[in-house]
């Protein structure tokens, strides 16, 4: 974790912290890190952070990996806690583990835990999922046992709210590019689904063909 202070550190009573996974290297995009792809005049990482804040997450942790130094230099991430994931090439699971460790205060070089009751997990390469969908999922928080997921025509997607009681279990099963999928599949009956298909489009920016979704 860097020394970049959370500008809302005093708002520790906010139970839901935004967790943005932004470490991907864009292998199928010619090695362009996804965090720095431009959308509506700003890097995707800035766009995603702004959406989390507009959804009500006063505190935001951002996991960086590919060309992390360039992301820090080019993106305005003031007030965010920036988390380094040196194992980002192993896939999204490693970034999720690093992010949850930063929230719990258990990772290498981390400060004390945030005291958060839940993490609202968002992906940097899904700009079609904005503040309205994030706010709907965030509003499903009840306590540290909460599990809430956006759904699109009834199919589970992002963002996902992970109550703190689940962080250890998620981290133990998050490998490769599966993220929290294995854990969520095992706890399907506990997940509250929130339909978001009317306010968001859950596409990913993975390939050159997907770049058509980015706006100037």
PDB file of C-alpha atoms in Angstrom:
ATOM      1  CA  UNK A   1       0.000   0.000   0.000  1.00  0.00           C
ATOM      2  CA  UNK A   2       1.221   3.506  -0.680  1.00  0.00           C
ATOM      3  CA  UNK A   3       1.347   6.445   1.687  1.00  0.00           C
ATOM      4  CA  UNK A   4      -1.467   8.143  -0.229  1.00  0.00           C
ATOM      5  CA  UNK A   5      -3.858   9.087   2.567  1.00  0.00           C
ATOM      6  CA  UNK A   6      -7.570   8.496   2.326  1.00  0.00           C
ATOM      7  CA  UNK A   7      -9.011  12.005   2.316  1.00  0.00           C
ATOM      8  CA  UNK A   8     -12.042  10.744   4.217  1.00  0.00           C
ATOM      9  CA  UNK A   9     -10.108   8.799   6.849  1.00  0.00           C
ATOM     10  CA  UNK A  10     -12.147  10.536   9.499  1.00  0.00           C
ATOM     11  CA  UNK A  11     -15.317   9.023   8.078  1.00  0.00           C
ATOM     12  CA  UNK A  12     -14.540   5.605   9.504  1.00  0.00           C
ATOM     13  CA  UNK A  13     -18.202   5.246  10.423  1.00  0.00           C
ATOM     14  CA  UNK A  14     -19.016   4.729   6.728  1.00  0.00           C
ATOM     15  CA  UNK A  15     -19.528   0.957   6.713  1.00  0.00           C
ATOM     16  CA  UNK A  16     -19.076   0.313   2.973  1.00  0.00           C
ATOM     17  CA  UNK A  17     -15.709   0.956   1.333  1.00  0.00           C
ATOM     18  CA  UNK A  18     -15.337   0.952  -2.442  1.00  0.00           C
ATOM     19  CA  UNK A  19     -12.791  -1.555  -3.750  1.00  0.00           C
ATOM     20  CA  UNK A  20     -11.753  -1.000  -7.351  1.00  0.00           C
ATOM     21  CA  UNK A  21      -9.746  -3.714  -9.109  1.00  0.00           C
ATOM     22  CA  UNK A  22      -7.611  -1.879 -11.666  1.00  0.00           C
ATOM     23  CA  UNK A  23      -4.459  -3.968 -12.056  1.00  0.00           C
ATOM     24  CA  UNK A  24      -5.060  -5.596 -15.456  1.00  0.00           C
ATOM     25  CA  UNK A  25      -2.395  -5.327 -18.130  1.00  0.00           C
ATOM     26  CA  UNK A  26      -4.665  -5.484 -21.174  1.00  0.00           C
ATOM     27  CA  UNK A  27      -2.881  -8.449 -22.762  1.00  0.00           C
ATOM     28  CA  UNK A  28      -5.478  -8.667 -25.532  1.00  0.00           C
ATOM     29  CA  UNK A  29      -5.318  -4.892 -25.965  1.00  0.00           C
ATOM     30  CA  UNK A  30      -1.680  -4.835 -27.006  1.00  0.00           C
ATOM     31  CA  UNK A  31      -0.420  -4.527 -23.454  1.00  0.00           C
ATOM     32  CA  UNK A  32      -2.222  -1.269 -22.674  1.00  0.00           C
ATOM     33  CA  UNK A  33      -3.164  -1.203 -18.994  1.00  0.00           C
ATOM     34  CA  UNK A  34      -6.921  -0.986 -18.656  1.00  0.00           C
ATOM     35  CA  UNK A  35      -6.718   1.649 -15.930  1.00  0.00           C
ATOM     36  CA  UNK A  36      -5.323   4.170 -18.422  1.00  0.00           C
ATOM     37  CA  UNK A  37      -7.730   3.611 -21.315  1.00  0.00           C
ATOM     38  CA  UNK A  38      -9.546   6.885 -22.032  1.00  0.00           C
ATOM     39  CA  UNK A  39     -13.318   7.196 -21.553  1.00  0.00           C
ATOM     40  CA  UNK A  40     -15.189  10.491 -21.639  1.00  0.00           C
ATOM     41  CA  UNK A  41     -11.971  12.441 -21.406  1.00  0.00           C
ATOM     42  CA  UNK A  42     -10.411  10.669 -18.453  1.00  0.00           C
ATOM     43  CA  UNK A  43      -8.642   7.388 -17.657  1.00  0.00           C
ATOM     44  CA  UNK A  44     -10.963   4.500 -16.843  1.00  0.00           C
ATOM     45  CA  UNK A  45      -9.587   4.362 -13.301  1.00  0.00           C
ATOM     46  CA  UNK A  46     -10.698   7.951 -12.639  1.00  0.00           C
ATOM     47  CA  UNK A  47     -14.101   7.239 -14.161  1.00  0.00           C
ATOM     48  CA  UNK A  48     -14.581   4.196 -11.915  1.00  0.00           C
ATOM     49  CA  UNK A  49     -13.458   5.961  -8.735  1.00  0.00           C
ATOM     50  CA  UNK A  50     -15.854   8.835  -9.449  1.00  0.00           C
ATOM     51  CA  UNK A  51     -18.710   6.347  -9.907  1.00  0.00           C
ATOM     52  CA  UNK A  52     -17.991   4.641  -6.589  1.00  0.00           C
ATOM     53  CA  UNK A  53     -17.937   7.980  -4.804  1.00  0.00           C
ATOM     54  CA  UNK A  54     -21.141   9.115  -6.491  1.00  0.00           C
ATOM     55  CA  UNK A  55     -22.705   5.850  -5.324  1.00  0.00           C
ATOM     56  CA  UNK A  56     -21.958   6.790  -1.726  1.00  0.00           C
ATOM     57  CA  UNK A  57     -18.551   5.229  -1.034  1.00  0.00           C
ATOM     58  CA  UNK A  58     -16.647   7.978   0.757  1.00  0.00           C
ATOM     59  CA  UNK A  59     -13.602   5.721   1.058  1.00  0.00           C
ATOM     60  CA  UNK A  60     -12.132   3.975  -1.984  1.00  0.00           C
ATOM     61  CA  UNK A  61      -9.231   1.521  -2.221  1.00  0.00           C
ATOM     62  CA  UNK A  62      -7.744   1.001  -5.700  1.00  0.00           C
ATOM     63  CA  UNK A  63      -5.644  -2.067  -6.549  1.00  0.00           C
ATOM     64  CA  UNK A  64      -2.934  -1.300  -9.108  1.00  0.00           C
ATOM     65  CA  UNK A  65      -0.644  -3.678 -10.973  1.00  0.00           C
ATOM     66  CA  UNK A  66       0.354  -3.232 -14.621  1.00  0.00           C
ATOM     67  CA  UNK A  67       2.416  -0.054 -15.069  1.00  0.00           C
ATOM     68  CA  UNK A  68       1.363   1.099 -11.635  1.00  0.00           C
ATOM     69  CA  UNK A  69       3.838   3.993 -11.657  1.00  0.00           C
ATOM     70  CA  UNK A  70       2.339   5.317 -14.902  1.00  0.00           C
ATOM     71  CA  UNK A  71      -1.156   5.065 -13.461  1.00  0.00           C
ATOM     72  CA  UNK A  72      -0.111   7.044 -10.392  1.00  0.00           C
ATOM     73  CA  UNK A  73       1.530   9.693 -12.566  1.00  0.00           C
ATOM     74  CA  UNK A  74      -1.282  10.090 -15.083  1.00  0.00           C
ATOM     75  CA  UNK A  75      -4.474   9.517 -13.093  1.00  0.00           C
ATOM     76  CA  UNK A  76      -5.944  11.832 -10.458  1.00  0.00           C
ATOM     77  CA  UNK A  77      -6.532   9.483  -7.543  1.00  0.00           C
ATOM     78  CA  UNK A  78      -6.287  11.917  -4.670  1.00  0.00           C
ATOM     79  CA  UNK A  79      -7.901  10.619  -1.511  1.00  0.00           C
ATOM     80  CA  UNK A  80      -7.823   6.975  -2.616  1.00  0.00           C
ATOM     81  CA  UNK A  81      -5.808   4.316  -0.844  1.00  0.00           C
ATOM     82  CA  UNK A  82      -3.609   2.798  -3.553  1.00  0.00           C
ATOM     83  CA  UNK A  83      -2.766  -0.873  -3.125  1.00  0.00           C
ATOM     84  CA  UNK A  84       0.091  -2.481  -5.032  1.00  0.00           C
ATOM     85  CA  UNK A  85      -0.435  -5.996  -6.365  1.00  0.00           C
ATOM     86  CA  UNK A  86       2.956  -7.326  -7.520  1.00  0.00           C
ATOM     87  CA  UNK A  87       1.248 -10.583  -8.515  1.00  0.00           C
ATOM     88  CA  UNK A  88      -1.257  -8.926 -10.879  1.00  0.00           C
ATOM     89  CA  UNK A  89      -0.237 -11.184 -13.786  1.00  0.00           C
ATOM     90  CA  UNK A  90      -1.723 -14.142 -11.910  1.00  0.00           C
ATOM     91  CA  UNK A  91      -5.203 -12.744 -12.551  1.00  0.00           C
ATOM     92  CA  UNK A  92      -8.055 -10.916 -10.878  1.00  0.00           C
ATOM     93  CA  UNK A  93      -8.051 -13.256  -7.899  1.00  0.00           C
ATOM     94  CA  UNK A  94      -4.703 -11.903  -6.739  1.00  0.00           C
ATOM     95  CA  UNK A  95      -6.000  -8.328  -6.948  1.00  0.00           C
ATOM     96  CA  UNK A  96      -9.097  -9.210  -4.954  1.00  0.00           C
ATOM     97  CA  UNK A  97      -6.938 -10.813  -2.272  1.00  0.00           C
ATOM     98  CA  UNK A  98      -4.671  -7.749  -2.135  1.00  0.00           C
ATOM     99  CA  UNK A  99      -7.637  -5.396  -1.929  1.00  0.00           C
ATOM    100  CA  UNK A 100      -9.396  -7.297   0.834  1.00  0.00           C
ATOM    101  CA  UNK A 101      -6.119  -7.527   2.773  1.00  0.00           C
ATOM    102  CA  UNK A 102      -5.781  -3.745   2.552  1.00  0.00           C
ATOM    103  CA  UNK A 103      -9.287  -3.304   3.967  1.00  0.00           C
ATOM    104  CA  UNK A 104      -8.665  -5.770   6.778  1.00  0.00           C
ATOM    105  CA  UNK A 105      -5.179  -4.456   7.525  1.00  0.00           C
ATOM    106  CA  UNK A 106      -3.616  -7.887   7.051  1.00  0.00           C
ATOM    107  CA  UNK A 107      -1.509  -7.334   3.924  1.00  0.00           C
ATOM    108  CA  UNK A 108       2.220  -6.680   3.772  1.00  0.00           C
ATOM    109  CA  UNK A 109       2.930  -3.041   4.599  1.00  0.00           C
ATOM    110  CA  UNK A 110      -0.715  -2.222   5.348  1.00  0.00           C
ATOM    111  CA  UNK A 111      -1.952   0.058   8.074  1.00  0.00           C
ATOM    112  CA  UNK A 112      -4.550  -0.940  10.616  1.00  0.00           C
ATOM    113  CA  UNK A 113      -7.819  -2.219   9.215  1.00  0.00           C
ATOM    114  CA  UNK A 114     -10.446   0.180   7.940  1.00  0.00           C
ATOM    115  CA  UNK A 115     -13.151  -1.040  10.282  1.00  0.00           C
ATOM    116  CA  UNK A 116     -15.405  -1.434   7.234  1.00  0.00           C
ATOM    117  CA  UNK A 117     -18.436  -3.654   7.384  1.00  0.00           C
ATOM    118  CA  UNK A 118     -18.331  -4.453   3.663  1.00  0.00           C
ATOM    119  CA  UNK A 119     -16.498  -3.865   0.396  1.00  0.00           C
ATOM    120  CA  UNK A 120     -18.303  -2.785  -2.759  1.00  0.00           C
ATOM    121  CA  UNK A 121     -16.151  -4.466  -5.421  1.00  0.00           C
ATOM    122  CA  UNK A 122     -16.040  -2.927  -8.894  1.00  0.00           C
ATOM    123  CA  UNK A 123     -13.950  -3.652 -12.004  1.00  0.00           C
ATOM    124  CA  UNK A 124     -12.112  -0.903 -13.882  1.00  0.00           C
ATOM    125  CA  UNK A 125     -12.919  -2.390 -17.301  1.00  0.00           C
ATOM    126  CA  UNK A 126     -16.715  -2.107 -16.958  1.00  0.00           C
ATOM    127  CA  UNK A 127     -17.445   1.589 -17.632  1.00  0.00           C
ATOM    128  CA  UNK A 128     -21.037   0.776 -18.555  1.00  0.00           C
ATOM    129  CA  UNK A 129     -21.692   0.064 -14.881  1.00  0.00           C
ATOM    130  CA  UNK A 130     -21.941   3.439 -13.206  1.00  0.00           C
ATOM    131  CA  UNK A 131     -23.088   5.050  -9.993  1.00  0.00           C
ATOM    132  CA  UNK A 132     -26.806   4.106 -10.248  1.00  0.00           C
ATOM    133  CA  UNK A 133     -26.079   0.357 -10.275  1.00  0.00           C
ATOM    134  CA  UNK A 134     -23.371   0.705  -7.642  1.00  0.00           C
ATOM    135  CA  UNK A 135     -25.731   2.645  -5.374  1.00  0.00           C
ATOM    136  CA  UNK A 136     -28.426  -0.023  -5.708  1.00  0.00           C
ATOM    137  CA  UNK A 137     -26.031  -2.762  -4.672  1.00  0.00           C
ATOM    138  CA  UNK A 138     -24.555  -0.647  -1.875  1.00  0.00           C
ATOM    139  CA  UNK A 139     -28.041  -0.031  -0.491  1.00  0.00           C
ATOM    140  CA  UNK A 140     -28.378  -3.767   0.119  1.00  0.00           C
ATOM    141  CA  UNK A 141     -25.834  -3.610   2.945  1.00  0.00           C
ATOM    142  CA  UNK A 142     -27.255  -4.710   6.286  1.00  0.00           C
ATOM    143  CA  UNK A 143     -24.283  -5.939   8.326  1.00  0.00           C
ATOM    144  CA  UNK A 144     -20.928  -7.684   7.941  1.00  0.00           C
ATOM    145  CA  UNK A 145     -22.650 -10.891   6.815  1.00  0.00           C
ATOM    146  CA  UNK A 146     -24.236  -9.206   3.785  1.00  0.00           C
ATOM    147  CA  UNK A 147     -23.700 -10.615   0.300  1.00  0.00           C
ATOM    148  CA  UNK A 148     -25.258  -8.510  -2.450  1.00  0.00           C
ATOM    149  CA  UNK A 149     -24.791  -8.684  -6.213  1.00  0.00           C
ATOM    150  CA  UNK A 150     -26.010  -6.788  -9.223  1.00  0.00           C
ATOM    151  CA  UNK A 151     -28.029  -8.900 -11.641  1.00  0.00           C
ATOM    152  CA  UNK A 152     -28.712  -8.443 -15.332  1.00  0.00           C
ATOM    153  CA  UNK A 153     -31.873 -10.190 -16.509  1.00  0.00           C
ATOM    154  CA  UNK A 154     -31.506 -12.314 -13.395  1.00  0.00           C
ATOM    155  CA  UNK A 155     -27.879 -13.286 -14.055  1.00  0.00           C
ATOM    156  CA  UNK A 156     -25.374 -12.335 -11.363  1.00  0.00           C
ATOM    157  CA  UNK A 157     -22.754  -9.755 -12.314  1.00  0.00           C
ATOM    158  CA  UNK A 158     -20.870  -6.744 -10.944  1.00  0.00           C
ATOM    159  CA  UNK A 159     -20.618  -4.856  -8.717  1.00  0.00           C
ATOM    160  CA  UNK A 160     -20.667  -7.171  -5.728  1.00  0.00           C
ATOM    161  CA  UNK A 161     -20.909  -6.229  -2.072  1.00  0.00           C
ATOM    162  CA  UNK A 162     -18.925  -8.523   0.211  1.00  0.00           C
ATOM    163  CA  UNK A 163     -19.601  -8.251   3.934  1.00  0.00           C
ATOM    164  CA  UNK A 164     -16.485  -8.366   6.108  1.00  0.00           C
ATOM    165  CA  UNK A 165     -17.484 -11.738   7.551  1.00  0.00           C
ATOM    166  CA  UNK A 166     -16.889 -13.216   4.088  1.00  0.00           C
ATOM    167  CA  UNK A 167     -13.520 -11.638   3.270  1.00  0.00           C
ATOM    168  CA  UNK A 168     -11.362 -14.469   4.586  1.00  0.00           C
ATOM    169  CA  UNK A 169     -13.403 -17.077   2.740  1.00  0.00           C
ATOM    170  CA  UNK A 170     -13.334 -15.099  -0.498  1.00  0.00           C
ATOM    171  CA  UNK A 171      -9.574 -14.572  -0.252  1.00  0.00           C
ATOM    172  CA  UNK A 172      -8.992 -18.282   0.354  1.00  0.00           C
ATOM    173  CA  UNK A 173     -10.781 -19.229  -2.887  1.00  0.00           C
ATOM    174  CA  UNK A 174      -9.853 -16.287  -5.164  1.00  0.00           C
ATOM    175  CA  UNK A 175      -7.433 -17.701  -7.727  1.00  0.00           C
ATOM    176  CA  UNK A 176      -6.684 -16.947 -11.370  1.00  0.00           C
ATOM    177  CA  UNK A 177      -9.351 -14.829 -13.028  1.00  0.00           C
ATOM    178  CA  UNK A 178     -12.222 -16.299 -11.030  1.00  0.00           C
ATOM    179  CA  UNK A 179     -12.256 -13.599  -8.357  1.00  0.00           C
ATOM    180  CA  UNK A 180     -15.029 -14.319  -5.863  1.00  0.00           C
ATOM    181  CA  UNK A 181     -16.960 -16.628  -8.199  1.00  0.00           C
ATOM    182  CA  UNK A 182     -16.162 -19.877  -6.411  1.00  0.00           C
ATOM    183  CA  UNK A 183     -17.098 -18.475  -3.010  1.00  0.00           C
ATOM    184  CA  UNK A 184     -20.289 -16.878  -4.287  1.00  0.00           C
ATOM    185  CA  UNK A 185     -21.312 -20.105  -5.988  1.00  0.00           C
ATOM    186  CA  UNK A 186     -20.942 -21.934  -2.662  1.00  0.00           C
ATOM    187  CA  UNK A 187     -23.021 -19.268  -0.894  1.00  0.00           C
ATOM    188  CA  UNK A 188     -25.634 -18.740  -3.617  1.00  0.00           C
ATOM    189  CA  UNK A 189     -28.539 -18.975  -1.199  1.00  0.00           C
ATOM    190  CA  UNK A 190     -27.198 -16.088   0.892  1.00  0.00           C
ATOM    191  CA  UNK A 191     -26.831 -13.607  -1.987  1.00  0.00           C
ATOM    192  CA  UNK A 192     -29.342 -10.818  -2.406  1.00  0.00           C
ATOM    193  CA  UNK A 193     -29.665 -10.084  -6.127  1.00  0.00           C
ATOM    194  CA  UNK A 194     -30.402  -6.514  -7.193  1.00  0.00           C
ATOM    195  CA  UNK A 195     -31.603  -6.096 -10.791  1.00  0.00           C
ATOM    196  CA  UNK A 196     -29.568  -3.402 -12.561  1.00  0.00           C
ATOM    197  CA  UNK A 197     -30.232  -4.116 -16.230  1.00  0.00           C
ATOM    198  CA  UNK A 198     -32.309  -0.961 -16.554  1.00  0.00           C
ATOM    199  CA  UNK A 199     -29.489   1.353 -15.395  1.00  0.00           C
ATOM    200  CA  UNK A 200     -26.261  -0.346 -16.494  1.00  0.00           C
ATOM    201  CA  UNK A 201     -24.621  -2.275 -19.314  1.00  0.00           C
ATOM    202  CA  UNK A 202     -22.269  -4.994 -18.034  1.00  0.00           C
ATOM    203  CA  UNK A 203     -19.826  -5.241 -20.941  1.00  0.00           C
ATOM    204  CA  UNK A 204     -16.075  -5.715 -20.394  1.00  0.00           C
ATOM    205  CA  UNK A 205     -13.248  -3.949 -22.215  1.00  0.00           C
ATOM    206  CA  UNK A 206     -11.136  -7.014 -23.019  1.00  0.00           C
ATOM    207  CA  UNK A 207     -10.304  -6.892 -26.732  1.00  0.00           C
ATOM    208  CA  UNK A 208      -9.734  -4.351 -29.492  1.00  0.00           C
ATOM    209  CA  UNK A 209     -13.321  -4.904 -30.629  1.00  0.00           C
ATOM    210  CA  UNK A 210     -14.568  -3.827 -27.183  1.00  0.00           C
ATOM    211  CA  UNK A 211     -12.951  -0.397 -27.524  1.00  0.00           C
ATOM    212  CA  UNK A 212     -16.040   0.707 -29.466  1.00  0.00           C
ATOM    213  CA  UNK A 213     -17.741   1.099 -26.082  1.00  0.00           C
ATOM    214  CA  UNK A 214     -15.325   3.828 -24.975  1.00  0.00           C
ATOM    215  CA  UNK A 215     -16.501   7.389 -25.617  1.00  0.00           C
ATOM    216  CA  UNK A 216     -14.319  10.409 -26.396  1.00  0.00           C
TER     217      UNK A 216
END
